[in-house]
CSV table of C-alpha atoms in Angstrom, one decimal:
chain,number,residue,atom,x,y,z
A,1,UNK,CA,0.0,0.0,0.0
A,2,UNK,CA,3.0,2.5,0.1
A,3,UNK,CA,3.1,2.8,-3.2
A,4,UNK,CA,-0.6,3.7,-3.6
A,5,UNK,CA,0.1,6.2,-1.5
A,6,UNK,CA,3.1,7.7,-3.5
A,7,UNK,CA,0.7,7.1,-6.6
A,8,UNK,CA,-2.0,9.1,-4.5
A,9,UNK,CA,0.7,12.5,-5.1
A,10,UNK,CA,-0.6,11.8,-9.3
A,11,UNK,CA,-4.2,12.0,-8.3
A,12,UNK,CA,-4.2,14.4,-6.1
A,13,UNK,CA,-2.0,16.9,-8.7
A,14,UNK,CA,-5.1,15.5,-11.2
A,15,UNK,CA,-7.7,16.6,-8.4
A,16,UNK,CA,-6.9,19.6,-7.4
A,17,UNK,CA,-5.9,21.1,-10.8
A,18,UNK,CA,-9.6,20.4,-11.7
A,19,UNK,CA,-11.0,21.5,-8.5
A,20,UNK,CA,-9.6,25.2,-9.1
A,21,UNK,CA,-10.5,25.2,-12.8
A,22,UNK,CA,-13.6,24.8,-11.8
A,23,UNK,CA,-14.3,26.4,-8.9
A,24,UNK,CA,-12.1,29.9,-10.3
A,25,UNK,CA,-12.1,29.9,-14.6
A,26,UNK,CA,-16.1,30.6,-14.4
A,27,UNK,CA,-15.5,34.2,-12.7
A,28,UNK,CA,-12.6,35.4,-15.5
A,29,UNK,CA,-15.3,33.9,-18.4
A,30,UNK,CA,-17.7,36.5,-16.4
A,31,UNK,CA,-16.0,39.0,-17.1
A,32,UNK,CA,-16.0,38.7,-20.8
A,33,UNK,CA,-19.9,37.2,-21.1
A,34,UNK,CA,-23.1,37.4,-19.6
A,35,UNK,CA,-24.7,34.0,-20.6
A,36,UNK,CA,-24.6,31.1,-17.8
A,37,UNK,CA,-25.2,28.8,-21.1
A,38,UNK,CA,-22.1,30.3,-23.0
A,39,UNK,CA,-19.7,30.2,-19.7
A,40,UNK,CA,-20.4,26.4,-19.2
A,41,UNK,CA,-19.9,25.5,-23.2
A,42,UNK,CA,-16.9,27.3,-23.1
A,43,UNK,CA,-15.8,25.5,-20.0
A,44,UNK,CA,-15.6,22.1,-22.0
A,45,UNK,CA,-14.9,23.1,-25.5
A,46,UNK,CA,-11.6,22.4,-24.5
A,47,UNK,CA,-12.6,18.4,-23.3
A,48,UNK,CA,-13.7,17.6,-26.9
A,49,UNK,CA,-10.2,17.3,-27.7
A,50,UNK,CA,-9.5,15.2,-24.5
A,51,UNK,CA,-12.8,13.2,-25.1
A,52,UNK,CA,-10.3,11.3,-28.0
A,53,UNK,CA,-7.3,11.6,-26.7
A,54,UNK,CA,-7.4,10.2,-23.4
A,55,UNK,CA,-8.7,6.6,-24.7
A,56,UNK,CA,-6.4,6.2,-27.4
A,57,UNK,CA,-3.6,7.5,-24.6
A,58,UNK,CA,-5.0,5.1,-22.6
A,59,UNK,CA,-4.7,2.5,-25.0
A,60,UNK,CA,-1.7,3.7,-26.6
A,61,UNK,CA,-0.5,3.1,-23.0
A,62,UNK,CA,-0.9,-0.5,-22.9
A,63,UNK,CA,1.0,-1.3,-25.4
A,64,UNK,CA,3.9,1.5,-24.6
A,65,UNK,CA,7.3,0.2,-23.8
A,66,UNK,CA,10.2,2.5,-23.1
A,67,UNK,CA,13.4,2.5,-20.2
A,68,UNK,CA,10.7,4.7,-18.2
A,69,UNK,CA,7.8,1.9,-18.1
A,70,UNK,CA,4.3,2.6,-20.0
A,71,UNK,CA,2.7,5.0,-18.0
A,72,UNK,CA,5.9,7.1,-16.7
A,73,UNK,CA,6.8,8.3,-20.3
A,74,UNK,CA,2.9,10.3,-20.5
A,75,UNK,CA,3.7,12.0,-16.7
A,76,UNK,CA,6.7,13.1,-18.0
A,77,UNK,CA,5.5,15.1,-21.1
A,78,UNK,CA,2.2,16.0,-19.9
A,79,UNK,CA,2.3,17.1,-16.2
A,80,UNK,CA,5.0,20.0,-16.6
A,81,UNK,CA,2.8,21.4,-20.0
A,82,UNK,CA,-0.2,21.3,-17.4
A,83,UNK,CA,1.9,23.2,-15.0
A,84,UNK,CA,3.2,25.8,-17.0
A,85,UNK,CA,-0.5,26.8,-18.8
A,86,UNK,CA,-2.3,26.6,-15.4
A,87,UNK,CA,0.0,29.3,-14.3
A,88,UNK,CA,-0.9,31.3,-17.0
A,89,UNK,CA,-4.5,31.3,-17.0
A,90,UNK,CA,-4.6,33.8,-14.7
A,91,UNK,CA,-2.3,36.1,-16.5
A,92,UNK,CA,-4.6,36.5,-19.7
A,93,UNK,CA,-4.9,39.6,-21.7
A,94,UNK,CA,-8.5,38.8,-23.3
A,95,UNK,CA,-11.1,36.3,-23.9
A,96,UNK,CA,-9.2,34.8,-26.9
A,97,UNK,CA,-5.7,34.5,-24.5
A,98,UNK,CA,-8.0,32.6,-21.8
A,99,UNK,CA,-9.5,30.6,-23.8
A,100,UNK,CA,-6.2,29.1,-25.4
A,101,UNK,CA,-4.9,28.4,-21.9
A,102,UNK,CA,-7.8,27.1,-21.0
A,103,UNK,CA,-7.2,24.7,-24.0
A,104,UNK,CA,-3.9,24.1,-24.0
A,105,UNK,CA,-4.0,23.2,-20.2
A,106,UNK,CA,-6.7,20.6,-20.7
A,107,UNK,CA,-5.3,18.8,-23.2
A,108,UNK,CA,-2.1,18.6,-21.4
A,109,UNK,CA,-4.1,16.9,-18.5
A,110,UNK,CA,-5.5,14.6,-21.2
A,111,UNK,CA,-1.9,13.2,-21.7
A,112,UNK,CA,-1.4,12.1,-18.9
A,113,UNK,CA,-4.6,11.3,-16.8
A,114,UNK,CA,-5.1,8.0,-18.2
A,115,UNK,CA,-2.0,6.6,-18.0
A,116,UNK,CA,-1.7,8.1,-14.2
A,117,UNK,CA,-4.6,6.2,-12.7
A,118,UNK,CA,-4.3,2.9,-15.0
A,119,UNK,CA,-0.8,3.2,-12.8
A,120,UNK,CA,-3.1,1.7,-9.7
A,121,UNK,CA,-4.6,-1.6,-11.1
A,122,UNK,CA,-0.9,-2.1,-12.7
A,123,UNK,CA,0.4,-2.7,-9.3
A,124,UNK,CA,-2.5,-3.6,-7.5
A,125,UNK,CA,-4.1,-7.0,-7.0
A,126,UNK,CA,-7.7,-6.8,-7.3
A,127,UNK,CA,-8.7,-7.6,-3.8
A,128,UNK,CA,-7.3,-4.9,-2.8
A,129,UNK,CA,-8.1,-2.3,-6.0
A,130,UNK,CA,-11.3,-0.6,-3.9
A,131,UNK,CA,-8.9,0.0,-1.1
A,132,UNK,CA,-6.1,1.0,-3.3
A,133,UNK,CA,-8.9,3.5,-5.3
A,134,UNK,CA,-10.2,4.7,-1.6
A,135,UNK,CA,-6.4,5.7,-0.8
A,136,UNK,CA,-5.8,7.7,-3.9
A,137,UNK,CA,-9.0,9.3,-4.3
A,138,UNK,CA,-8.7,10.0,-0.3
A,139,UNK,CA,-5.0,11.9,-1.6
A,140,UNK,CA,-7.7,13.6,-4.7
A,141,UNK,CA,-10.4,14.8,-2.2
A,142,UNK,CA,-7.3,16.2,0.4
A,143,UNK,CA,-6.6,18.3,-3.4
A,144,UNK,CA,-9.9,19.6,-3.7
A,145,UNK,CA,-10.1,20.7,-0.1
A,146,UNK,CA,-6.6,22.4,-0.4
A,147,UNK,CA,-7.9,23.7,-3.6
A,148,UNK,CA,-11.2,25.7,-2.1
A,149,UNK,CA,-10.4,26.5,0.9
A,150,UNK,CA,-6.6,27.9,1.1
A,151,UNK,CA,-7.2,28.3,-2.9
A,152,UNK,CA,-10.1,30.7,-1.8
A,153,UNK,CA,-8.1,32.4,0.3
A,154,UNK,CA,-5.5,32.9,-1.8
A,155,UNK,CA,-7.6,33.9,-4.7
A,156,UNK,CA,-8.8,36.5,-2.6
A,157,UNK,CA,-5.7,38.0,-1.9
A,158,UNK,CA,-4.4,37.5,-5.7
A,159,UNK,CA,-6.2,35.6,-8.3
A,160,UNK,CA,-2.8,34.4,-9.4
A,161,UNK,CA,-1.9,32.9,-6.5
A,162,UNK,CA,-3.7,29.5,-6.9
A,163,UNK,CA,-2.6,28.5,-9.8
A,164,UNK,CA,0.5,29.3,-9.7
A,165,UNK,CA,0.9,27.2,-6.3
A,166,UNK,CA,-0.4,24.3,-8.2
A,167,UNK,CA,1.6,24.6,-10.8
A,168,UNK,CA,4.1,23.8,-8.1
A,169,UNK,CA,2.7,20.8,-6.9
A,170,UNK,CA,2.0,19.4,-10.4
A,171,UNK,CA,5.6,19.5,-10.5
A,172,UNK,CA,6.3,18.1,-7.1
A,173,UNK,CA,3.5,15.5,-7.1
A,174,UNK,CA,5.4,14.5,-10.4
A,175,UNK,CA,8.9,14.0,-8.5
A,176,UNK,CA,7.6,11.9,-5.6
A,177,UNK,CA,6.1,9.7,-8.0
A,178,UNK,CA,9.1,9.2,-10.8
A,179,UNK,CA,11.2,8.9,-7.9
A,180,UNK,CA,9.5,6.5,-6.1
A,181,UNK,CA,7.3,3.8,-8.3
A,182,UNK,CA,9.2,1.8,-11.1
A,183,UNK,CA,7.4,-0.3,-13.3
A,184,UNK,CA,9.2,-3.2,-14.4
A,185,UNK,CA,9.9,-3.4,-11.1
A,186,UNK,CA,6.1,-2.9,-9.3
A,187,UNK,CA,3.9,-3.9,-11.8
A,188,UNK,CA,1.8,-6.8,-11.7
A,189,UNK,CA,2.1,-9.1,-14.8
A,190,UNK,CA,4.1,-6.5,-16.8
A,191,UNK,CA,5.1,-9.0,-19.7
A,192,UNK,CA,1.6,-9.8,-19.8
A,193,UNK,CA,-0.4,-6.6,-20.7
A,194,UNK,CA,2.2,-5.2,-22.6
A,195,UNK,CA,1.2,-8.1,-25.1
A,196,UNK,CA,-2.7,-7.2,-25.3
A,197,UNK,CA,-4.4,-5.3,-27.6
A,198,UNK,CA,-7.8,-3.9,-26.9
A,199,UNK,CA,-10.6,-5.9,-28.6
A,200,UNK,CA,-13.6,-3.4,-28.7
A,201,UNK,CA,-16.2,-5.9,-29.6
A,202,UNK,CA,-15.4,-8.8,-26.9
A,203,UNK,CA,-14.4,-6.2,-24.2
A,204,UNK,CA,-18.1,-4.1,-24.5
A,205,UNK,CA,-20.0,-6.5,-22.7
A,206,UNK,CA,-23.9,-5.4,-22.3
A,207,UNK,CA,-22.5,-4.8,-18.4
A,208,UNK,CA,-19.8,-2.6,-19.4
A,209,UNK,CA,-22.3,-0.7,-21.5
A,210,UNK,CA,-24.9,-0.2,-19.0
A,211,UNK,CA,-21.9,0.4,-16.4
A,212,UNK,CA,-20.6,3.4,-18.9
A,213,UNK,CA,-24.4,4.8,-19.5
A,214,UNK,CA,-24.4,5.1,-15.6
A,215,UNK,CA,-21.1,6.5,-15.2
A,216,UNK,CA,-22.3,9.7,-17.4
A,217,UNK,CA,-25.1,10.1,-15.9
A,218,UNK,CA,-23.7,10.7,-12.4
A,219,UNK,CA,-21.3,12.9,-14.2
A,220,UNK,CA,-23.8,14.7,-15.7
A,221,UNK,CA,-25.1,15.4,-12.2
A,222,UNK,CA,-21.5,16.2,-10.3
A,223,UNK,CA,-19.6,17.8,-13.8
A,224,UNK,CA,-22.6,20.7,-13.8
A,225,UNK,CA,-23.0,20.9,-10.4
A,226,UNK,CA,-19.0,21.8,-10.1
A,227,UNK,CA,-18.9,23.9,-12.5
A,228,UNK,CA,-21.7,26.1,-12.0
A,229,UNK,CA,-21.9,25.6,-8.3
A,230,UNK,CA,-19.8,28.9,-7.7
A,231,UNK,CA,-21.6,31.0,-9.9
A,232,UNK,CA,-25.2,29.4,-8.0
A,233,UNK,CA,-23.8,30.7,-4.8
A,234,UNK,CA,-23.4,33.7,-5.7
A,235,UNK,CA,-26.4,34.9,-7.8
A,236,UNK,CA,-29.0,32.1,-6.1
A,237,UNK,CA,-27.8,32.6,-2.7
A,238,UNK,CA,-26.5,35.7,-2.5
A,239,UNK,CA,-23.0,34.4,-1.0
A,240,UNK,CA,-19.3,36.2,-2.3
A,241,UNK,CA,-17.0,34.5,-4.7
A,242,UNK,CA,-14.9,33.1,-1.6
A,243,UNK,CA,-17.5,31.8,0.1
A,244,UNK,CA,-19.2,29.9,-2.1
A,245,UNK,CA,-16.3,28.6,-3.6
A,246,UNK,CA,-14.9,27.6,-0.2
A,247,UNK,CA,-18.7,25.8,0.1
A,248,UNK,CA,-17.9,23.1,-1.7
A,249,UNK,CA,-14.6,22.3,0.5
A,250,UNK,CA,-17.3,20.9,2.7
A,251,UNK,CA,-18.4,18.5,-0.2
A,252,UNK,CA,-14.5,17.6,-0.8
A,253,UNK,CA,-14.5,17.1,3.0
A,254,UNK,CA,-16.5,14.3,3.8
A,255,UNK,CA,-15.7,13.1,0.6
A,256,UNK,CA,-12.0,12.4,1.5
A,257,UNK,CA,-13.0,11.1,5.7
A,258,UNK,CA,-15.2,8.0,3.7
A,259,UNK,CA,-13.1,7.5,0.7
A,260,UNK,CA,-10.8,4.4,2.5
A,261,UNK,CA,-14.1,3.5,4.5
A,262,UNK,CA,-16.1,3.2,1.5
A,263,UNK,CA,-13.2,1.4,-0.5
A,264,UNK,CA,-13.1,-1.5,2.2
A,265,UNK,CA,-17.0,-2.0,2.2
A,266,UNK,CA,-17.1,-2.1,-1.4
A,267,UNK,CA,-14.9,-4.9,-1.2
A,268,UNK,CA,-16.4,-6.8,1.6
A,269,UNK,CA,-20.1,-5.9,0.9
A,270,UNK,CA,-19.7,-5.1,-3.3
A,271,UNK,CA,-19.2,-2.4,-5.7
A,272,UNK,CA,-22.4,-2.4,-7.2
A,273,UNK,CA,-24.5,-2.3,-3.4
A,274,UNK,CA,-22.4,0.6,-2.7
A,275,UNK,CA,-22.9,2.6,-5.8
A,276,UNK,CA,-26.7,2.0,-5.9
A,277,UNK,CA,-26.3,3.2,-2.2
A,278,UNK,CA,-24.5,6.5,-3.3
A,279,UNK,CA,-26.3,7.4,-5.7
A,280,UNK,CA,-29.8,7.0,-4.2
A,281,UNK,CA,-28.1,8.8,-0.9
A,282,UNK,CA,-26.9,11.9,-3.1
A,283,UNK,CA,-30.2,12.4,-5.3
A,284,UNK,CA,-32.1,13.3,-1.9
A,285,UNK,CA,-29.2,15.7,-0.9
A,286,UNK,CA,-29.7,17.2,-4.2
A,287,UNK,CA,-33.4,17.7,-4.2
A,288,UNK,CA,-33.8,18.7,-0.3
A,289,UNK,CA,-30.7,21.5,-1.9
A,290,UNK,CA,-33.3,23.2,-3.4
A,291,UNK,CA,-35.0,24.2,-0.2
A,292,UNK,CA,-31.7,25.6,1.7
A,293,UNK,CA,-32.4,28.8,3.2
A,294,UNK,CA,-29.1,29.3,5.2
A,295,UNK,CA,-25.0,28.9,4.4
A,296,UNK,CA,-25.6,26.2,7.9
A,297,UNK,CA,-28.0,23.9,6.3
A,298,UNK,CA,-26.1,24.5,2.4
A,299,UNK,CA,-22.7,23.1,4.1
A,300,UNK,CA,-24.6,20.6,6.1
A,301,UNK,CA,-26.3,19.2,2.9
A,302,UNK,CA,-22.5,19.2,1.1
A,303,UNK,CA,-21.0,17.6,3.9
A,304,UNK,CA,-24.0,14.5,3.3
A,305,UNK,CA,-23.2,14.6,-0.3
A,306,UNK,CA,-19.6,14.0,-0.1
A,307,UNK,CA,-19.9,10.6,1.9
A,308,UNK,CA,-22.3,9.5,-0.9
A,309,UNK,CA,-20.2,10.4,-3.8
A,310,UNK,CA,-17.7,8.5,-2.3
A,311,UNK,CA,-20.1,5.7,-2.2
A,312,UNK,CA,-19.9,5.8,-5.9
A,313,UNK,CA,-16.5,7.4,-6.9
A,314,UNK,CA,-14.3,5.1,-5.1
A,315,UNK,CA,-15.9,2.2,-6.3
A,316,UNK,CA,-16.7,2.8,-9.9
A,317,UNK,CA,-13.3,2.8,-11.3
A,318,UNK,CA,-12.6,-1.0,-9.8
A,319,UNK,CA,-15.8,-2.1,-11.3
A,320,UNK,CA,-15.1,-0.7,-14.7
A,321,UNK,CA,-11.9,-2.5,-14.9
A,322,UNK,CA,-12.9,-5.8,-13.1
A,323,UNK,CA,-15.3,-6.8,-16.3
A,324,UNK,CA,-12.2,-6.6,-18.4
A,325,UNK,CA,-9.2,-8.6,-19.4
A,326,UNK,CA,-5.5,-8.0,-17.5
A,327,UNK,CA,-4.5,-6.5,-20.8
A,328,UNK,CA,-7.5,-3.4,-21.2
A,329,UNK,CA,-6.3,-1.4,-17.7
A,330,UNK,CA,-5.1,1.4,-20.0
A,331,UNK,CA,-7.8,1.1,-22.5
A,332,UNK,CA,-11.0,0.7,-19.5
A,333,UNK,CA,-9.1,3.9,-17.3
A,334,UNK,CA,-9.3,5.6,-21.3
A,335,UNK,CA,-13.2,4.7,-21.4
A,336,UNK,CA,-14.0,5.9,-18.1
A,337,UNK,CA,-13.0,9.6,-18.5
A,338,UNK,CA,-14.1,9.1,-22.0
A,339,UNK,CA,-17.6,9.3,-20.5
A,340,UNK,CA,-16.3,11.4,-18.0
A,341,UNK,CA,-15.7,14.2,-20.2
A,342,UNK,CA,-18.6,13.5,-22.5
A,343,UNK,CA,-20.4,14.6,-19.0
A,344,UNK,CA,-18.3,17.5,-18.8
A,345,UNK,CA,-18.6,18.8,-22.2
A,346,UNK,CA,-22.6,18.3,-22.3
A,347,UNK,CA,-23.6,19.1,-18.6
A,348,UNK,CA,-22.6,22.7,-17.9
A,349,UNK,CA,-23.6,24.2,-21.3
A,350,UNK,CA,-27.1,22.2,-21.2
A,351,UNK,CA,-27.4,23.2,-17.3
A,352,UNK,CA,-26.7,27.0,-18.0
A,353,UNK,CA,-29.1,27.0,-20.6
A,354,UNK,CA,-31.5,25.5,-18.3
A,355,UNK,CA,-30.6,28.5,-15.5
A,356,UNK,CA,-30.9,30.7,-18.3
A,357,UNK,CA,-34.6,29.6,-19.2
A,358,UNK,CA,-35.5,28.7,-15.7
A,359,UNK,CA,-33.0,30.7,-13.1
A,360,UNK,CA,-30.4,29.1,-10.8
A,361,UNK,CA,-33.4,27.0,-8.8
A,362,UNK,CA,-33.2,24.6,-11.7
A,363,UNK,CA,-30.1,23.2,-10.9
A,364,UNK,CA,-30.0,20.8,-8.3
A,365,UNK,CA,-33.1,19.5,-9.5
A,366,UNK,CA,-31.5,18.6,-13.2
A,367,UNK,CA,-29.0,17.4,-10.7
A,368,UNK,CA,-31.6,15.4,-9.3
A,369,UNK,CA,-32.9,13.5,-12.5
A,370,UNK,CA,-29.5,12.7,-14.1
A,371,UNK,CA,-28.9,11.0,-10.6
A,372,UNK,CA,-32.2,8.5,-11.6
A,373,UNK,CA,-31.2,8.0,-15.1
A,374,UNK,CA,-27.7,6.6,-13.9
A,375,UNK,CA,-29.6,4.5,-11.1
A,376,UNK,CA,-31.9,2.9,-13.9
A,377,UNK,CA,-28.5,2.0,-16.0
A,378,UNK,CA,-27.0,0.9,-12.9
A,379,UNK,CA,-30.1,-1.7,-12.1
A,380,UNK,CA,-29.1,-3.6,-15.4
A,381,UNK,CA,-25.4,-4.2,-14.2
A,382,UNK,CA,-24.5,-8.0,-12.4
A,383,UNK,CA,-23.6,-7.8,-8.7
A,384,UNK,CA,-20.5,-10.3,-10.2
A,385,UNK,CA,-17.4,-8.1,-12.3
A,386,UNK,CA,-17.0,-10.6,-15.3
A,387,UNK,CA,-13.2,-10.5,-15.1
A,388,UNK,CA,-13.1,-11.2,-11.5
A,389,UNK,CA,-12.9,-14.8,-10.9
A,390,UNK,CA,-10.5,-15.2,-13.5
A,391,UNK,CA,-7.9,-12.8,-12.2
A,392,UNK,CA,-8.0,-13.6,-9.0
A,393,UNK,CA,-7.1,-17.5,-10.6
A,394,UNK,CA,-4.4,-15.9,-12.3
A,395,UNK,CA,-2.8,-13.8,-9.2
A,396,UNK,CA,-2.8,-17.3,-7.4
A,397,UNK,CA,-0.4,-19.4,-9.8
């Protein structure tokens, strides 16, 4: 578990970068525009680009083979170009220089992403790949805290600040884990999923489907509520810029304390009991949001949430990989943020227009629904992960 832990440094560099993106880039977009709709489409336009790439990185991945390992090679490139356009987002002249940061940061994250969490199930058994995911998301969720509640502080006193401290722990995050995790050396059955190609037809199972539709659904629901969360506190609820972004630490913060507790009873008790378990938990902590009449019961609500999102976060990216073959880590960690950022690029645009037409009220309600739909999908996935038995066979010769 050490080295999950040193892995946990990539995520959390991954989480936190996010975090402020989203919680900060809406307020310099509002200074150029006045349409909700227009801020959240041009919060994603940059992911269609990284809805393509980080797949066929992913992939591309598997079959990598340098004197660096598979995944190392992608974390080199990628994570200092992330650092270095972060830091300048904040420093842009116009609408045209934001948005090319904006873009040229995201599809640095895109090259490396993938690769960074298909570094867990490469050495991890899967036993212990709940745990594992519970570790590094807990180091993702420590990211997000640091990133709205110091990061609000910080952006109050410069808006520069932020991101230019991130840009130094991108860097650092990067060190402790070149420096410390070597694949030929820690991965699990190295020779073997180097050999693999990714067979799209016999790898999309009708439970990977249906596991997929779900995963965009709930990301439809979290991707839109993050991004236009800020911008809800401020015009819905009347809260300042700091505030409301520091609000959702209190999400991030409950999020973190039951992402290890949440890994180890999806292990003993299931992945699929504790998703179905999240995501009914977090559509009633969406719809009793819509009645919040004080900052109290608003963090209260958060703090609720969090513990259910765990539910589901920490246990979704185990299942996706546990109805594949050894040799589809890269490929399956690809897939998941290929939904992901389908999510992201259709959520916030669709959601604004809806506060547009509607007002801010809308929101947690839309929330709400796209919580059901992925509930629905998930009632058509098996309690067993096809690729379990199998691998656990294989770990024991």
């Amino acid at each position: 578990m050490r080295k999950t832990w040193l892995l946990g440094f990539g995520f959390f560099s991954i989480s936190i970068g996010w975090s402020l993106y989203n919680g900060f880039v809406p307020f310099f977009l509002d200074n150029y525009i006045a349409s909700t709709a227009l801020i959240g489409f041009l919060m994603t336009i940059d992911n269609y680009i990284a809805l393509f790439l980080q797949p066929y990185i992913g992939q591309k991945s598997d079959r990598t083979h340098t004197r660096f390992g598979r995944r190392m090679p992608y974390l080199l490139i990628g994570i200092p170009m992330a650092a270095l356009f972060f830091a300048l987002i904040p420093f842009h002249t116009s609408l045209l220089t934001l948005i090319v940061f904006m873009v040229c940061m995201n599809l640095s994250m895109a090259i490396f992403r993938s690769p960074t969490i298909a570094l867990m199930p490469d050495i991890t058994p899967e036993p212990m790949r709940t745990k594992a995911n519970g570790i590094i998301n807990f180091m993702g969720g420590c990211g997000a805290i640091l990133a709205f509640s110091a990061g609000s502080f910080l952006f109050h006193l410069d808006e520069s600040f932020p991101f230019l401290l991130v840009s130094a722990l991108f860097l650092f995050a990067l060190w402790v884990v070149y420096k410390n995790i070597k694949e030929d050396r820690d991965a699990i059955s190295f020779t073997v999923t180097t050999a693999h190609k990714f067979n799209y037809k016999k790898e999309l199972s009708n439970q990977t489907l249906f596991l997929l539709a779900a995963i965009f659904f709930w990301f439809i629901s979290i991707q839109g509520m993050e991004a236009l969360f800020t911008l809800y506190g401020v015009n819905e609820l009347g809260l300042s810029k700091s505030a409301s972004a520091f609000s959702l630490a209190f999400f991030s913060l409950t999020f973190v304390a039951s992402a290890i507790p949440c890994g180890l009873l999806g292990a003993k008790y299931g992945k699929k009991k504790m998703i179905v378990i999240g995501i009914i938990g977090l559509t009633i902590v969406f719809l009793l949001l819509n009645w919040v009449d004080s900052v109290f019961f608003l963090r209260t609500l958060l703090l609720i949430g969090g513990m259910f999102w765990a539910c589901i976060n920490i246990n979704a990216y185990p299942f996706i990989i546990s109805t594949g073959s050894k040799g589809s880590y890269g490929a399956r960690t690809g897939l998941y943020y290929l939904v992901s950022s389908l999510a992201a690029i259709i959520s916030p645009p669709v959601l604004g227009l809806l506060i547009d037409i509607f007002g801010f009220g809308i929101l947690f309600f839309a929330a709400a629904v796209s919580m059901l739909a992925a509930l629905a999908c998930m009632l058509k996935v098996k309690d067993r992960e096809g690729g379990l038995v199998k691998e656990i066979e294989d770990l024991g010769k």
